[in-house]
PDB file of C-alpha atoms in Angstrom:
ATOM      1  CA  MET A  14       3.821 -27.403   8.142  1.00 36.00           C
ATOM      2  CA  SER A  15       6.257 -29.991   9.572  1.00 34.00           C
ATOM      3  CA  SER A  16       8.433 -29.488   6.633  1.00 34.00           C
ATOM      4  CA  MET A  17       9.244 -25.902   7.361  1.00 32.00           C
ATOM      5  CA  SER A  18      12.869 -25.481   8.550  1.00 32.00           C
ATOM      6  CA  ARG A  19      14.743 -22.611   9.631  1.00 32.00           C
ATOM      7  CA  ARG A  20      16.468 -22.322   6.287  1.00 33.00           C
ATOM      8  CA  HIS A  21      13.631 -23.573   4.111  1.00 36.00           C
ATOM      9  CA  LEU A  22       9.918 -22.390   4.186  1.00 36.00           C
ATOM     10  CA  MET A  23       7.057 -23.211   1.976  1.00 39.00           C
ATOM     11  CA  PHE A  24       3.633 -21.666   1.270  1.00 38.00           C
ATOM     12  CA  ALA A  25       0.986 -22.072  -1.396  1.00 34.00           C
ATOM     13  CA  ALA A  26       0.787 -19.889  -4.218  1.00 35.00           C
ATOM     14  CA  SER A  27      -2.690 -20.004  -4.609  1.00 34.00           C
ATOM     15  CA  GLY A  28      -3.654 -19.280  -0.720  1.00 34.00           C
ATOM     16  CA  LEU A  29      -3.918 -21.069   2.441  1.00 28.00           C
ATOM     17  CA  ALA A  30      -7.387 -22.622   1.511  1.00 30.00           C
ATOM     18  CA  ALA A  31      -5.625 -24.520  -1.481  1.00 33.00           C
ATOM     19  CA  ALA A  32      -2.352 -25.175   0.690  1.00 31.00           C
ATOM     20  CA  VAL A  33      -2.700 -28.928   0.518  1.00 25.00           C
ATOM     21  CA  ALA A  34      -3.420 -29.292  -3.096  1.00 30.00           C
ATOM     22  CA  ALA A  35      -1.539 -26.214  -4.694  1.00 38.00           C
ATOM     23  CA  PRO A  36       2.118 -25.890  -5.749  1.00 39.00           C
ATOM     24  CA  ARG A  37       4.385 -24.483  -3.172  1.00 47.00           C
ATOM     25  CA  LEU A  38       7.210 -21.998  -3.405  1.00 52.00           C
ATOM     26  CA  VAL A  39      10.187 -22.524  -1.143  1.00 51.00           C
ATOM     27  CA  PHE A  40      11.997 -19.762  -0.143  1.00 55.00           C
ATOM     28  CA  ALA A  41      15.588 -19.845   0.935  1.00 52.00           C
ATOM     29  CA  GLN A  42      17.007 -17.594   4.055  1.00 49.00           C
ATOM     30  CA  ALA A  43      18.061 -14.527   2.340  1.00 47.00           C
ATOM     31  CA  ALA A  44      20.598 -12.000   3.768  1.00 43.00           C
ATOM     32  CA  ALA A  45      19.476  -8.652   5.034  1.00 42.00           C
ATOM     33  CA  PRO A  46      18.497  -6.351   1.910  1.00 44.00           C
ATOM     34  CA  ALA A  47      20.844  -3.626   1.075  1.00 38.00           C
ATOM     35  CA  PRO A  48      19.327  -0.256   1.433  1.00 41.00           C
ATOM     36  CA  ALA A  49      19.790   0.745  -2.216  1.00 42.00           C
ATOM     37  CA  ALA A  50      17.560   3.694  -3.554  1.00 44.00           C
ATOM     38  CA  ALA A  51      17.777   2.424  -7.029  1.00 47.00           C
ATOM     39  CA  ALA A  52      16.290  -0.978  -8.169  1.00 40.00           C
ATOM     40  CA  PRO A  53      18.898  -3.464  -9.404  1.00 52.00           C
ATOM     41  CA  THR A  54      17.870  -5.906 -12.146  1.00 77.00           C
ATOM     42  CA  GLY A  55      15.057  -8.114 -11.031  1.00 89.00           C
ATOM     43  CA  PRO A  56      11.422  -9.001 -11.465  1.00 96.00           C
ATOM     44  CA  PHE A  57      10.343  -5.982  -9.484  1.00 97.00           C
ATOM     45  CA  MET A  58       9.985  -2.564 -11.038  1.00 97.00           C
ATOM     46  CA  LEU A  59       9.125   0.921  -9.789  1.00 98.00           C
ATOM     47  CA  PRO A  60       6.127   1.978 -11.512  1.00 97.00           C
ATOM     48  CA  ALA A  61       6.282   5.298 -13.332  1.00 97.00           C
ATOM     49  CA  LEU A  62       4.231   8.074 -12.190  1.00 98.00           C
ATOM     50  CA  THR A  63       1.529   9.109 -14.469  1.00 96.00           C
ATOM     51  CA  TYR A  64       1.952  12.863 -13.767  1.00 97.00           C
ATOM     52  CA  PRO A  65       4.790  15.156 -13.201  1.00 97.00           C
ATOM     53  CA  THR A  66       6.043  15.461  -9.822  1.00 98.00           C
ATOM     54  CA  ASN A  67       4.746  18.818  -9.330  1.00 97.00           C
ATOM     55  CA  ALA A  68       1.246  17.988 -10.310  1.00 98.00           C
ATOM     56  CA  PHE A  69      -0.015  18.444  -6.813  1.00 98.00           C
ATOM     57  CA  GLU A  70       1.417  21.624  -5.624  1.00 97.00           C
ATOM     58  CA  PRO A  71       0.903  23.414  -3.312  1.00 97.00           C
ATOM     59  CA  HIS A  72      -0.726  20.254  -1.667  1.00 98.00           C
ATOM     60  CA  ILE A  73       2.206  17.906  -2.240  1.00 98.00           C
ATOM     61  CA  ASP A  74       5.441  19.653  -3.354  1.00 98.00           C
ATOM     62  CA  ALA A  75       7.624  18.444  -6.031  1.00 98.00           C
ATOM     63  CA  LYS A  76      10.749  17.576  -3.880  1.00 98.00           C
ATOM     64  CA  THR A  77       8.598  15.414  -1.480  1.00 98.00           C
ATOM     65  CA  MET A  78       7.238  13.249  -4.418  1.00 98.00           C
ATOM     66  CA  GLU A  79      10.499  12.893  -5.787  1.00 98.00           C
ATOM     67  CA  ILE A  80      11.992  11.479  -2.519  1.00 98.00           C
ATOM     68  CA  HIS A  81       8.940   9.628  -1.824  1.00 98.00           C
ATOM     69  CA  HIS A  82       8.796   8.017  -5.120  1.00 98.00           C
ATOM     70  CA  GLY A  83      12.274   7.630  -6.315  1.00 98.00           C
ATOM     71  CA  LYS A  84      13.807   6.989  -3.059  1.00 98.00           C
ATOM     72  CA  HIS A  85      11.392   5.616  -0.533  1.00 98.00           C
ATOM     73  CA  HIS A  86       9.345   3.337  -2.977  1.00 98.00           C
ATOM     74  CA  ALA A  87      12.497   2.637  -5.300  1.00 98.00           C
ATOM     75  CA  ALA A  88      14.407   1.250  -1.818  1.00 98.00           C
ATOM     76  CA  TYR A  89      11.403  -1.197  -1.123  1.00 98.00           C
ATOM     77  CA  VAL A  90      11.603  -2.329  -5.077  1.00 98.00           C
ATOM     78  CA  ALA A  91      15.516  -2.624  -4.690  1.00 97.00           C
ATOM     79  CA  ASN A  92      15.086  -4.681  -1.361  1.00 97.00           C
ATOM     80  CA  LEU A  93      12.736  -7.105  -3.036  1.00 97.00           C
ATOM     81  CA  ASN A  94      14.874  -7.604  -6.137  1.00 97.00           C
ATOM     82  CA  ASN A  95      17.720  -8.441  -3.543  1.00 95.00           C
ATOM     83  CA  VAL A  96      15.631 -11.192  -2.171  1.00 94.00           C
ATOM     84  CA  ALA A  97      14.638 -12.313  -5.451  1.00 94.00           C
ATOM     85  CA  ASN A  98      18.193 -12.969  -6.194  1.00 93.00           C
ATOM     86  CA  THR A  99      18.025 -15.999  -4.045  1.00 90.00           C
ATOM     87  CA  ASN A 100      14.442 -16.574  -4.162  1.00 90.00           C
ATOM     88  CA  PRO A 101      13.460 -16.539  -7.852  1.00 91.00           C
ATOM     89  CA  GLN A 102       9.722 -18.004  -6.987  1.00 91.00           C
ATOM     90  CA  LEU A 103       9.133 -14.376  -5.438  1.00 93.00           C
ATOM     91  CA  GLY A 104       9.323 -12.801  -8.694  1.00 92.00           C
ATOM     92  CA  THR A 105       6.617 -15.058 -10.357  1.00 93.00           C
ATOM     93  CA  ALA A 106       4.013 -15.030  -7.271  1.00 94.00           C
ATOM     94  CA  LYS A 107       1.239 -12.946  -6.661  1.00 95.00           C
ATOM     95  CA  ILE A 108       1.896 -10.031  -4.235  1.00 96.00           C
ATOM     96  CA  GLU A 109      -1.692 -11.048  -2.929  1.00 95.00           C
ATOM     97  CA  ASP A 110      -0.751 -14.512  -2.399  1.00 95.00           C
ATOM     98  CA  VAL A 111       2.399 -13.545  -0.574  1.00 96.00           C
ATOM     99  CA  LEU A 112       0.974 -11.056   1.899  1.00 97.00           C
ATOM    100  CA  GLY A 113      -1.939 -13.128   2.591  1.00 96.00           C
ATOM    101  CA  ASN A 114       0.332 -15.798   3.796  1.00 95.00           C
ATOM    102  CA  LEU A 115       2.884 -14.393   5.953  1.00 95.00           C
ATOM    103  CA  ASN A 116       2.334 -16.433   8.968  1.00 91.00           C
ATOM    104  CA  ALA A 117       3.476 -19.355   6.688  1.00 91.00           C
ATOM    105  CA  LEU A 118       7.227 -18.071   6.161  1.00 90.00           C
ATOM    106  CA  ASP A 119      10.003 -18.291   8.141  1.00 86.00           C
ATOM    107  CA  ASP A 120      10.962 -15.440  10.227  1.00 87.00           C
ATOM    108  CA  SER A 121      14.371 -15.151   8.485  1.00 82.00           C
ATOM    109  CA  ILE A 122      12.170 -13.745   5.350  1.00 91.00           C
ATOM    110  CA  LYS A 123       8.798 -13.033   6.501  1.00 94.00           C
ATOM    111  CA  PHE A 124       9.815  -9.538   8.010  1.00 94.00           C
ATOM    112  CA  THR A 125      11.535  -8.472   5.154  1.00 96.00           C
ATOM    113  CA  LEU A 126       8.507  -9.284   2.911  1.00 97.00           C
ATOM    114  CA  ARG A 127       6.271  -7.637   5.076  1.00 97.00           C
ATOM    115  CA  ASN A 128       7.879  -4.292   5.308  1.00 97.00           C
ATOM    116  CA  ASN A 129       9.288  -4.223   1.385  1.00 98.00           C
ATOM    117  CA  LEU A 130       6.377  -6.196  -0.217  1.00 98.00           C
ATOM    118  CA  GLY A 131       3.962  -4.355   1.831  1.00 98.00           C
ATOM    119  CA  GLY A 132       5.390  -1.021   1.051  1.00 98.00           C
ATOM    120  CA  HIS A 133       5.674  -1.819  -2.600  1.00 98.00           C
ATOM    121  CA  ALA A 134       1.987  -2.936  -2.763  1.00 98.00           C
ATOM    122  CA  ASN A 135       1.003   0.252  -0.568  1.00 98.00           C
ATOM    123  CA  HIS A 136       2.589   2.729  -2.926  1.00 98.00           C
ATOM    124  CA  THR A 137       1.617   1.090  -5.910  1.00 98.00           C
ATOM    125  CA  MET A 138      -2.032   1.700  -5.158  1.00 98.00           C
ATOM    126  CA  PHE A 139      -0.790   5.205  -3.619  1.00 98.00           C
ATOM    127  CA  TRP A 140       0.340   6.578  -6.783  1.00 98.00           C
ATOM    128  CA  GLU A 141      -2.516   5.035  -8.962  1.00 98.00           C
ATOM    129  CA  ILE A 142      -5.262   6.651  -6.976  1.00 98.00           C
ATOM    130  CA  MET A 143      -3.766  10.020  -7.060  1.00 98.00           C
ATOM    131  CA  GLY A 144      -3.974  12.367 -10.126  1.00 97.00           C
ATOM    132  CA  PRO A 145      -4.626  15.977 -11.156  1.00 94.00           C
ATOM    133  CA  ASN A 146      -8.215  16.995 -11.883  1.00 87.00           C
ATOM    134  CA  GLY A 147      -9.558  13.776 -10.156  1.00 86.00           C
ATOM    135  CA  GLY A 148     -12.949  15.102 -10.243  1.00 90.00           C
ATOM    136  CA  LYS A 149     -15.525  13.957  -7.636  1.00 94.00           C
ATOM    137  CA  PRO A 150     -16.727  10.622  -6.527  1.00 97.00           C
ATOM    138  CA  GLU A 151     -20.207   9.688  -8.192  1.00 96.00           C
ATOM    139  CA  GLY A 152     -21.992   6.408  -9.208  1.00 97.00           C
ATOM    140  CA  ASP A 153     -21.434   3.432  -7.331  1.00 97.00           C
ATOM    141  CA  VAL A 154     -18.637   4.605  -5.115  1.00 98.00           C
ATOM    142  CA  LEU A 155     -20.631   7.699  -4.282  1.00 98.00           C
ATOM    143  CA  ALA A 156     -23.407   5.264  -3.326  1.00 98.00           C
ATOM    144  CA  ALA A 157     -21.189   2.828  -1.265  1.00 98.00           C
ATOM    145  CA  ILE A 158     -19.735   6.179   0.488  1.00 98.00           C
ATOM    146  CA  ASP A 159     -23.162   7.359   1.428  1.00 98.00           C
ATOM    147  CA  ARG A 160     -24.387   3.872   2.420  1.00 98.00           C
ATOM    148  CA  ASP A 161     -21.454   2.554   4.484  1.00 98.00           C
ATOM    149  CA  LEU A 162     -19.399   5.837   5.574  1.00 98.00           C
ATOM    150  CA  GLY A 163     -22.243   8.280   6.154  1.00 98.00           C
ATOM    151  CA  GLY A 164     -21.732  10.478   3.201  1.00 98.00           C
ATOM    152  CA  MET A 165     -18.840  12.413   1.791  1.00 98.00           C
ATOM    153  CA  GLU A 166     -18.300  14.960   4.768  1.00 98.00           C
ATOM    154  CA  LYS A 167     -18.437  12.214   7.378  1.00 98.00           C
ATOM    155  CA  PHE A 168     -16.510  10.035   5.383  1.00 98.00           C
ATOM    156  CA  GLN A 169     -13.523  12.523   5.029  1.00 98.00           C
ATOM    157  CA  ASN A 170     -13.558  13.716   8.742  1.00 98.00           C
ATOM    158  CA  ASP A 171     -13.428  10.207   9.840  1.00 98.00           C
ATOM    159  CA  PHE A 172     -10.887   9.155   7.345  1.00 98.00           C
ATOM    160  CA  ASN A 173      -8.512  12.270   8.368  1.00 98.00           C
ATOM    161  CA  ALA A 174      -9.058  11.773  11.981  1.00 98.00           C
ATOM    162  CA  ALA A 175      -8.311   7.785  11.812  1.00 98.00           C
ATOM    163  CA  GLY A 176      -5.055   8.848  10.049  1.00 98.00           C
ATOM    164  CA  GLY A 177      -4.245  11.502  12.637  1.00 98.00           C
ATOM    165  CA  ARG A 178      -4.654   8.845  15.429  1.00 98.00           C
ATOM    166  CA  GLN A 179      -2.413   6.340  13.705  1.00 97.00           C
ATOM    167  CA  PHE A 180       0.371   6.485  16.075  1.00 96.00           C
ATOM    168  CA  GLY A 181       3.828   6.760  14.423  1.00 95.00           C
ATOM    169  CA  SER A 182       4.274   5.408  10.915  1.00 97.00           C
ATOM    170  CA  GLY A 183       1.560   3.883   9.080  1.00 98.00           C
ATOM    171  CA  TRP A 184      -1.553   4.229   6.537  1.00 98.00           C
ATOM    172  CA  VAL A 185      -5.225   4.864   6.714  1.00 98.00           C
ATOM    173  CA  PHE A 186      -7.336   2.933   4.217  1.00 98.00           C
ATOM    174  CA  VAL A 187     -10.518   2.283   2.877  1.00 98.00           C
ATOM    175  CA  THR A 188     -11.136  -1.452   2.776  1.00 98.00           C
ATOM    176  CA  VAL A 189     -13.830  -2.920   0.210  1.00 97.00           C
ATOM    177  CA  SER A 190     -15.349  -6.364   0.743  1.00 95.00           C
ATOM    178  CA  LYS A 191     -16.349  -8.426  -2.242  1.00 91.00           C
ATOM    179  CA  ASP A 192     -19.959  -7.304  -2.135  1.00 94.00           C
ATOM    180  CA  GLY A 193     -18.681  -3.598  -2.188  1.00 95.00           C
ATOM    181  CA  LYS A 194     -18.958  -2.714   1.482  1.00 97.00           C
ATOM    182  CA  LEU A 195     -16.549  -0.038   2.386  1.00 98.00           C
ATOM    183  CA  ALA A 196     -14.725   0.393   5.966  1.00 98.00           C
ATOM    184  CA  ILE A 197     -12.218   2.673   7.262  1.00 98.00           C
ATOM    185  CA  GLU A 198      -9.098   0.720   8.667  1.00 98.00           C
ATOM    186  CA  THR A 199      -5.510   1.718   9.684  1.00 98.00           C
ATOM    187  CA  ARG A 200      -2.202  -0.268   9.600  1.00 98.00           C
ATOM    188  CA  PRO A 201       1.019   0.248  10.891  1.00 98.00           C
ATOM    189  CA  ASN A 202       4.275   0.498   9.189  1.00 98.00           C
ATOM    190  CA  GLN A 203       3.867  -0.908   5.698  1.00 98.00           C
ATOM    191  CA  ASP A 204       1.248  -3.430   6.859  1.00 98.00           C
ATOM    192  CA  ASN A 205      -1.614  -3.746   4.008  1.00 98.00           C
ATOM    193  CA  PRO A 206      -4.985  -5.189   4.097  1.00 97.00           C
ATOM    194  CA  MET A 207      -4.276  -8.008   2.107  1.00 97.00           C
ATOM    195  CA  MET A 208      -2.493  -9.475   5.087  1.00 96.00           C
ATOM    196  CA  ASP A 209      -5.875  -9.782   6.499  1.00 95.00           C
ATOM    197  CA  GLY A 210      -7.538 -11.404   3.459  1.00 93.00           C
ATOM    198  CA  LYS A 211      -8.794  -7.736   2.609  1.00 96.00           C
ATOM    199  CA  ARG A 212      -8.653  -5.181  -0.114  1.00 97.00           C
ATOM    200  CA  ALA A 213      -7.673  -1.558  -0.060  1.00 98.00           C
ATOM    201  CA  LEU A 214      -9.998   0.436  -2.300  1.00 98.00           C
ATOM    202  CA  MET A 215      -7.989   3.474  -1.502  1.00 98.00           C
ATOM    203  CA  GLY A 216      -5.382   4.725   1.168  1.00 98.00           C
ATOM    204  CA  ASN A 217      -3.397   7.718   2.482  1.00 98.00           C
ATOM    205  CA  ASP A 218       0.264   7.381   3.514  1.00 98.00           C
ATOM    206  CA  VAL A 219       0.919   9.017   6.862  1.00 98.00           C
ATOM    207  CA  TRP A 220       4.515   8.067   7.420  1.00 98.00           C
ATOM    208  CA  GLU A 221       6.357  11.443   7.610  1.00 98.00           C
ATOM    209  CA  HIS A 222       8.498  11.027   4.473  1.00 98.00           C
ATOM    210  CA  ALA A 223       5.075  11.583   2.988  1.00 98.00           C
ATOM    211  CA  TYR A 224       4.639  15.161   4.102  1.00 98.00           C
ATOM    212  CA  TYR A 225       7.192  16.418   6.240  1.00 98.00           C
ATOM    213  CA  LEU A 226       9.272  18.983   3.935  1.00 97.00           C
ATOM    214  CA  ASN A 227       5.962  21.082   3.441  1.00 96.00           C
ATOM    215  CA  TYR A 228       3.953  20.349   6.778  1.00 98.00           C
ATOM    216  CA  GLN A 229       6.451  19.348   9.402  1.00 97.00           C
ATOM    217  CA  ASN A 230       4.529  17.839  12.241  1.00 97.00           C
ATOM    218  CA  ARG A 231       1.073  19.179  10.890  1.00 98.00           C
ATOM    219  CA  ARG A 232      -0.044  15.982   9.792  1.00 98.00           C
ATOM    220  CA  ALA A 233      -3.707  16.989  10.477  1.00 98.00           C
ATOM    221  CA  ASP A 234      -3.276  19.696   7.576  1.00 98.00           C
ATOM    222  CA  TYR A 235      -1.516  17.253   4.981  1.00 98.00           C
ATOM    223  CA  LEU A 236      -4.463  14.875   5.787  1.00 98.00           C
ATOM    224  CA  LYS A 237      -7.035  17.762   4.676  1.00 98.00           C
ATOM    225  CA  ALA A 238      -4.863  18.891   1.689  1.00 98.00           C
ATOM    226  CA  TRP A 239      -4.359  15.298   0.314  1.00 98.00           C
ATOM    227  CA  TRP A 240      -7.958  15.131  -0.794  1.00 98.00           C
ATOM    228  CA  ASN A 241      -7.131  17.560  -3.560  1.00 97.00           C
ATOM    229  CA  THR A 242      -4.980  14.805  -4.935  1.00 98.00           C
ATOM    230  CA  VAL A 243      -7.448  12.135  -5.422  1.00 98.00           C
ATOM    231  CA  ASN A 244      -8.062  10.775  -8.642  1.00 97.00           C
ATOM    232  CA  TRP A 245     -11.684   9.730  -8.309  1.00 98.00           C
ATOM    233  CA  ALA A 246     -12.223   7.935 -11.734  1.00 97.00           C
ATOM    234  CA  LYS A 247      -9.348   5.315 -11.016  1.00 97.00           C
ATOM    235  CA  ILE A 248     -10.883   4.611  -7.438  1.00 98.00           C
ATOM    236  CA  ALA A 249     -14.455   4.033  -9.351  1.00 97.00           C
ATOM    237  CA  GLU A 250     -12.166   1.543 -11.442  1.00 97.00           C
ATOM    238  CA  ARG A 251     -10.669  -0.173  -8.381  1.00 98.00           C
ATOM    239  CA  TYR A 252     -14.288  -0.379  -6.687  1.00 97.00           C
ATOM    240  CA  ALA A 253     -15.451  -2.414  -9.860  1.00 97.00           C
ATOM    241  CA  ALA A 254     -12.762  -4.599  -9.706  1.00 96.00           C
ATOM    242  CA  ALA A 255     -13.294  -5.258  -6.272  1.00 96.00           C
ATOM    243  CA  LYS A 256     -16.883  -6.087  -6.833  1.00 95.00           C
ATOM    244  CA  ALA A 257     -15.849  -8.306  -9.712  1.00 95.00           C
ATOM    245  CA  GLY A 258     -13.028 -10.123  -7.817  1.00 93.00           C
ATOM    246  CA  THR A 259     -10.194  -8.905  -9.723  1.00 94.00           C
ATOM    247  CA  LEU A 260      -8.739  -6.179  -7.586  1.00 95.00           C
ATOM    248  CA  GLY A 261      -5.016  -6.920  -6.816  1.00 92.00           C
ATOM    249  CA  VAL A 262      -2.697  -4.424  -5.596  1.00 94.00           C
TER     250      VAL A 262
END
């Protein structure tokens, strides 16, 4: 992309495969985003929780939920809106297109979007796939878990082990392919499977801010307890969307 400069960069809004023919978005170099906790006016919104912050006690305490959602996730949204002030194209681009084309971006903005748009995508998924009285996996999702992940007990043990091995901050995901195949994968920091052209069916946040008030350094205990918060009906919806090719964040 020879037209890319240190102050201007371009990527195809519809993906790298259509890079030549697709309309291009041009981002200006942005100043370092302010670490604000509340989102300013802009195209990005903090998604409202569909349950009270104490819905998961004693597994996840209300204070952790308040800080995690209202401070940490809100800061990613505020940072994105700060970037969108000088790059309004960001507010109209699909999140999966931006995260899937990070390498086409100039370094002056790439890492800001990697951290903050990745964090926004990860947390939007996270709040969605949790809920009180989440039931049990059944139907196509259960069949896929049995087929690809060795059944529920093995799946949960392997998922928890992967989350426990993730060094420092990061996420443990179940990725889903277009043909419905599942795999357990981890990512550092706020990286998202969309950065590798994949989709997350579900995932757990293993940053310390997700559990430290209640569990301190006992990440393994948090990983086990978190299963009590999973909304399997929502995960079934995401699985159907993935197979239909419509699963976004």
